[in-house]
Short mmCIF file of C-alpha atoms in Angstrom, two decimals:
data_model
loop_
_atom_site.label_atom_id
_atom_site.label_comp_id
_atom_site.label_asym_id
_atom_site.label_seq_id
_atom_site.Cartn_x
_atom_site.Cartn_y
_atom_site.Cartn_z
CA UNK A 1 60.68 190.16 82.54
CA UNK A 2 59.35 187.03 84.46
CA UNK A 3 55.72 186.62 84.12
CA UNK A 4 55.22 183.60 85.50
CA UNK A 5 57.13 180.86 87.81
CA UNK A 6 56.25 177.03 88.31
CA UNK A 7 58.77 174.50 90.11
CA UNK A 8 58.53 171.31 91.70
CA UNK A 9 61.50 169.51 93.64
CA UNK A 10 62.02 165.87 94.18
CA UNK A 11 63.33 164.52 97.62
CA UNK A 12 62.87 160.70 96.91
CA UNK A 13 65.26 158.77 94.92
CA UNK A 14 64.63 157.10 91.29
CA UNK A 15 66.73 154.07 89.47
CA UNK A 16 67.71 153.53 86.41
CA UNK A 17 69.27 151.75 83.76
CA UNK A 18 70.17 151.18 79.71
CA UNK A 19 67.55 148.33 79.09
CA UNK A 20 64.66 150.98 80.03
CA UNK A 21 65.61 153.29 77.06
CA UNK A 22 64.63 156.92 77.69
CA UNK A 23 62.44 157.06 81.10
CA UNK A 24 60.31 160.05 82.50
CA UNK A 25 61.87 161.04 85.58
CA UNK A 26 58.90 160.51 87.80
CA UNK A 27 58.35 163.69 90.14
CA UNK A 28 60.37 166.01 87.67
CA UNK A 29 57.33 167.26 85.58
CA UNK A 30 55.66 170.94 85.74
CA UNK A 31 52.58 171.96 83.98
CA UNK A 32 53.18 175.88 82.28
CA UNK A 33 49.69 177.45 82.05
CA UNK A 34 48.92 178.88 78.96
CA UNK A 35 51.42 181.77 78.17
CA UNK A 36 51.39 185.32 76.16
CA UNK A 37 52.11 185.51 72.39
CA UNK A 38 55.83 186.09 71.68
CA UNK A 39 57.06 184.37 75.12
CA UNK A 40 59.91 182.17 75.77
CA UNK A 41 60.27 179.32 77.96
CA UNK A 42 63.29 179.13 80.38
CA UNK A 43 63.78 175.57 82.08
CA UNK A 44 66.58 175.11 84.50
CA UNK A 45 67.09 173.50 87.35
CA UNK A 46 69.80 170.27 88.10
CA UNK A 47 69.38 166.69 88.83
CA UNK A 48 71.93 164.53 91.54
CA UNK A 49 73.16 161.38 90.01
CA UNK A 50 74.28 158.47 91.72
CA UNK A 51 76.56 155.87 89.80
CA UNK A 52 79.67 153.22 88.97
CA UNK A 53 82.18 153.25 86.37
CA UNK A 54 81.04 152.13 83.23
CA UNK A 55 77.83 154.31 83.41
CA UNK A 56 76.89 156.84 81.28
CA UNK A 57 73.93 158.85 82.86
CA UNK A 58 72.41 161.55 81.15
CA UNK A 59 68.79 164.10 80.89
CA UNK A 60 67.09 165.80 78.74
CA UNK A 61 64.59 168.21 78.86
CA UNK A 62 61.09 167.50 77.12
CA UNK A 63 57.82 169.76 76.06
CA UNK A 64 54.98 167.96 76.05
CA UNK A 65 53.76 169.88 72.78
CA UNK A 66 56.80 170.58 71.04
CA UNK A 67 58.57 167.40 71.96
CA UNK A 68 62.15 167.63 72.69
CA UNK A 69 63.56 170.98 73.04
CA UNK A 70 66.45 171.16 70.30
CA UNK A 71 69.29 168.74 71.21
CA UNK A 72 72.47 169.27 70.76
CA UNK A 73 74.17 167.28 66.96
CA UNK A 74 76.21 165.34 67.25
CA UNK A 75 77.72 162.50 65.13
CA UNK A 76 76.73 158.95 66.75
CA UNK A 77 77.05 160.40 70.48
CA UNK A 78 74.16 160.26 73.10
CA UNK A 79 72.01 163.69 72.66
CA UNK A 80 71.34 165.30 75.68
CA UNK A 81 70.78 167.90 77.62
CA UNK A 82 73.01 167.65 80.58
CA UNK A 83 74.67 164.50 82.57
CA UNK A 84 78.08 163.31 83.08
CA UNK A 85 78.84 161.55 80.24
CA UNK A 86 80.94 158.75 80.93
CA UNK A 87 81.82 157.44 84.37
CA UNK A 88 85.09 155.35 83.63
CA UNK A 89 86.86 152.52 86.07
CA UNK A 90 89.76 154.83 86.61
CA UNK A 91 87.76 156.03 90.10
CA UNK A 92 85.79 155.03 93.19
CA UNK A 93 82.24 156.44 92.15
CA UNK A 94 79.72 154.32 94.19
CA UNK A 95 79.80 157.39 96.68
CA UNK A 96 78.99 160.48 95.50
CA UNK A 97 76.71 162.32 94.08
CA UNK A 98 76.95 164.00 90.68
CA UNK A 99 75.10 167.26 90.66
CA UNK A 100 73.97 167.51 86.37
CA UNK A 101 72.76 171.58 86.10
CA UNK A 102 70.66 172.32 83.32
CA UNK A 103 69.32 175.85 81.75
CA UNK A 104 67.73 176.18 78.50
CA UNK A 105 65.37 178.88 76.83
CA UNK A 106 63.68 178.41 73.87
CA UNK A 107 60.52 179.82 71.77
CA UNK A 108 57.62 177.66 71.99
CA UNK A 109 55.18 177.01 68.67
CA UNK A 110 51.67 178.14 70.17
CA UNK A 111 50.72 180.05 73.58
CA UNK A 112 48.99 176.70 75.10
CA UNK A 113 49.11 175.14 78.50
CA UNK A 114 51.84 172.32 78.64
CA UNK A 115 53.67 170.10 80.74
CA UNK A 116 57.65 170.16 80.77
CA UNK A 117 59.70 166.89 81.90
CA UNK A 118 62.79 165.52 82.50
CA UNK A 119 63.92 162.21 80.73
CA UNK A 120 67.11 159.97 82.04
CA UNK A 121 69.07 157.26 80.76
CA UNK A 122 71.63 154.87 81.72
CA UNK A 123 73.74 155.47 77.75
CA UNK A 124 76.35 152.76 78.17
CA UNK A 125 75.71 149.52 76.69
CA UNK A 126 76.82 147.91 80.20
CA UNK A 127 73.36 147.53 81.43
CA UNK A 128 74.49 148.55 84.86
CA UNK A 129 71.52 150.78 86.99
CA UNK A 130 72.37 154.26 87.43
CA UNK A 131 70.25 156.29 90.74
CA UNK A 132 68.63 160.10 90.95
CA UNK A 133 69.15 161.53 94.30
CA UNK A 134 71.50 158.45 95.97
CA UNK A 135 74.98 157.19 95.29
CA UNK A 136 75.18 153.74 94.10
CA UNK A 137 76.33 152.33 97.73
CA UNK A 138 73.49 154.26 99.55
CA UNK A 139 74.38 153.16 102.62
CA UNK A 140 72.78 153.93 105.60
CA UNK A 141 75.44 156.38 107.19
CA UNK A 142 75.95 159.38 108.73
CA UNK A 143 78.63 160.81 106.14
CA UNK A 144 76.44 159.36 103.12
CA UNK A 145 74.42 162.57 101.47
CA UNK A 146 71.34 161.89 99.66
CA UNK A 147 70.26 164.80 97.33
CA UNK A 148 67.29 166.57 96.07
CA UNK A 149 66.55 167.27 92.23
CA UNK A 150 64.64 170.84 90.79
CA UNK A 151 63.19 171.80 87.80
CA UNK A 152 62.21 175.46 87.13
CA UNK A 153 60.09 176.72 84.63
CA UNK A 154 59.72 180.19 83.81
CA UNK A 155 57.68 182.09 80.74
CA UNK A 156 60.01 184.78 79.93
CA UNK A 157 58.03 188.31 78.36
CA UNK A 158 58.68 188.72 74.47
#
């Protein structure tokens, strides 16, 4: 069962690119009071990316006790959590909006109070800027959608 619920949405847009490294996606971090022995944590939630070819934008989900939550392995790839791995030139990108989902659950190492946050980066060695919550072109139209980004954070009963 659910015992408890915290989520926050962001409605403003954020940019980024490779040069930055890993960045803390600002408005995309909850703070989990403490929770019962033998709970899990269950993040989800999705993030809208905005980008051009040659991009390779990507999360990942972070604990701010237990660090990251386990990665996937892999051998020389970018380790994430969700994204759309690589954007190539073969289409017209610099208009949409790339919806990245996310949903993980894991079994946290002591019952204390902690903060949960998303991390993005721009992977491809292109240092071109990837965008949360805007396309690249962002225009100022009335077909253009912007988008809104979620994280959910639920402590899940033992």
């Amino acid at each position: 069962s659910v015992l408890q619920v915290v989520s926050t949405t962001k409605t403003d847009t954020f940019s980024f690119n490779q040069s930055g490294g890993w960045v803390t996606l600002t408005g995309m971090s909850i703070t989990l009071p403490a929770i019962q022995s033998g709970s899990k944590i269950l993040v989800s939630g999705v993030v809208h990316f905005g980008a051009v070819p040659d991009t390779n934008p990507t999360g990942r989900i972070r604990d701010s006790i237990d660090g990251l939550v386990q990665l996937p392995s892999g051998s020389g790839q970018l380790e994430g959590h969700f994204g759309h791995s690589y954007l190539d030139t073969s289409g017209v990108v610099q208009y949409r909006l790339f919806p990245s989902p996310f949903n993980y659950m894991y079994t946290p190492s002591t019952t204390a109070s902690r903060t949960i946050s998303v991390e993005v980066t721009q992977g491809d060695t292109d240092n071109l800027t990837c965008y949360v919550n805007r396309s690249n072109h962002n225009g100022a139209y009335a077909w253009m959608s912007l988008g809104m980004s979620t994280i959910t954070v639920m402590e899940i009963a033992g």
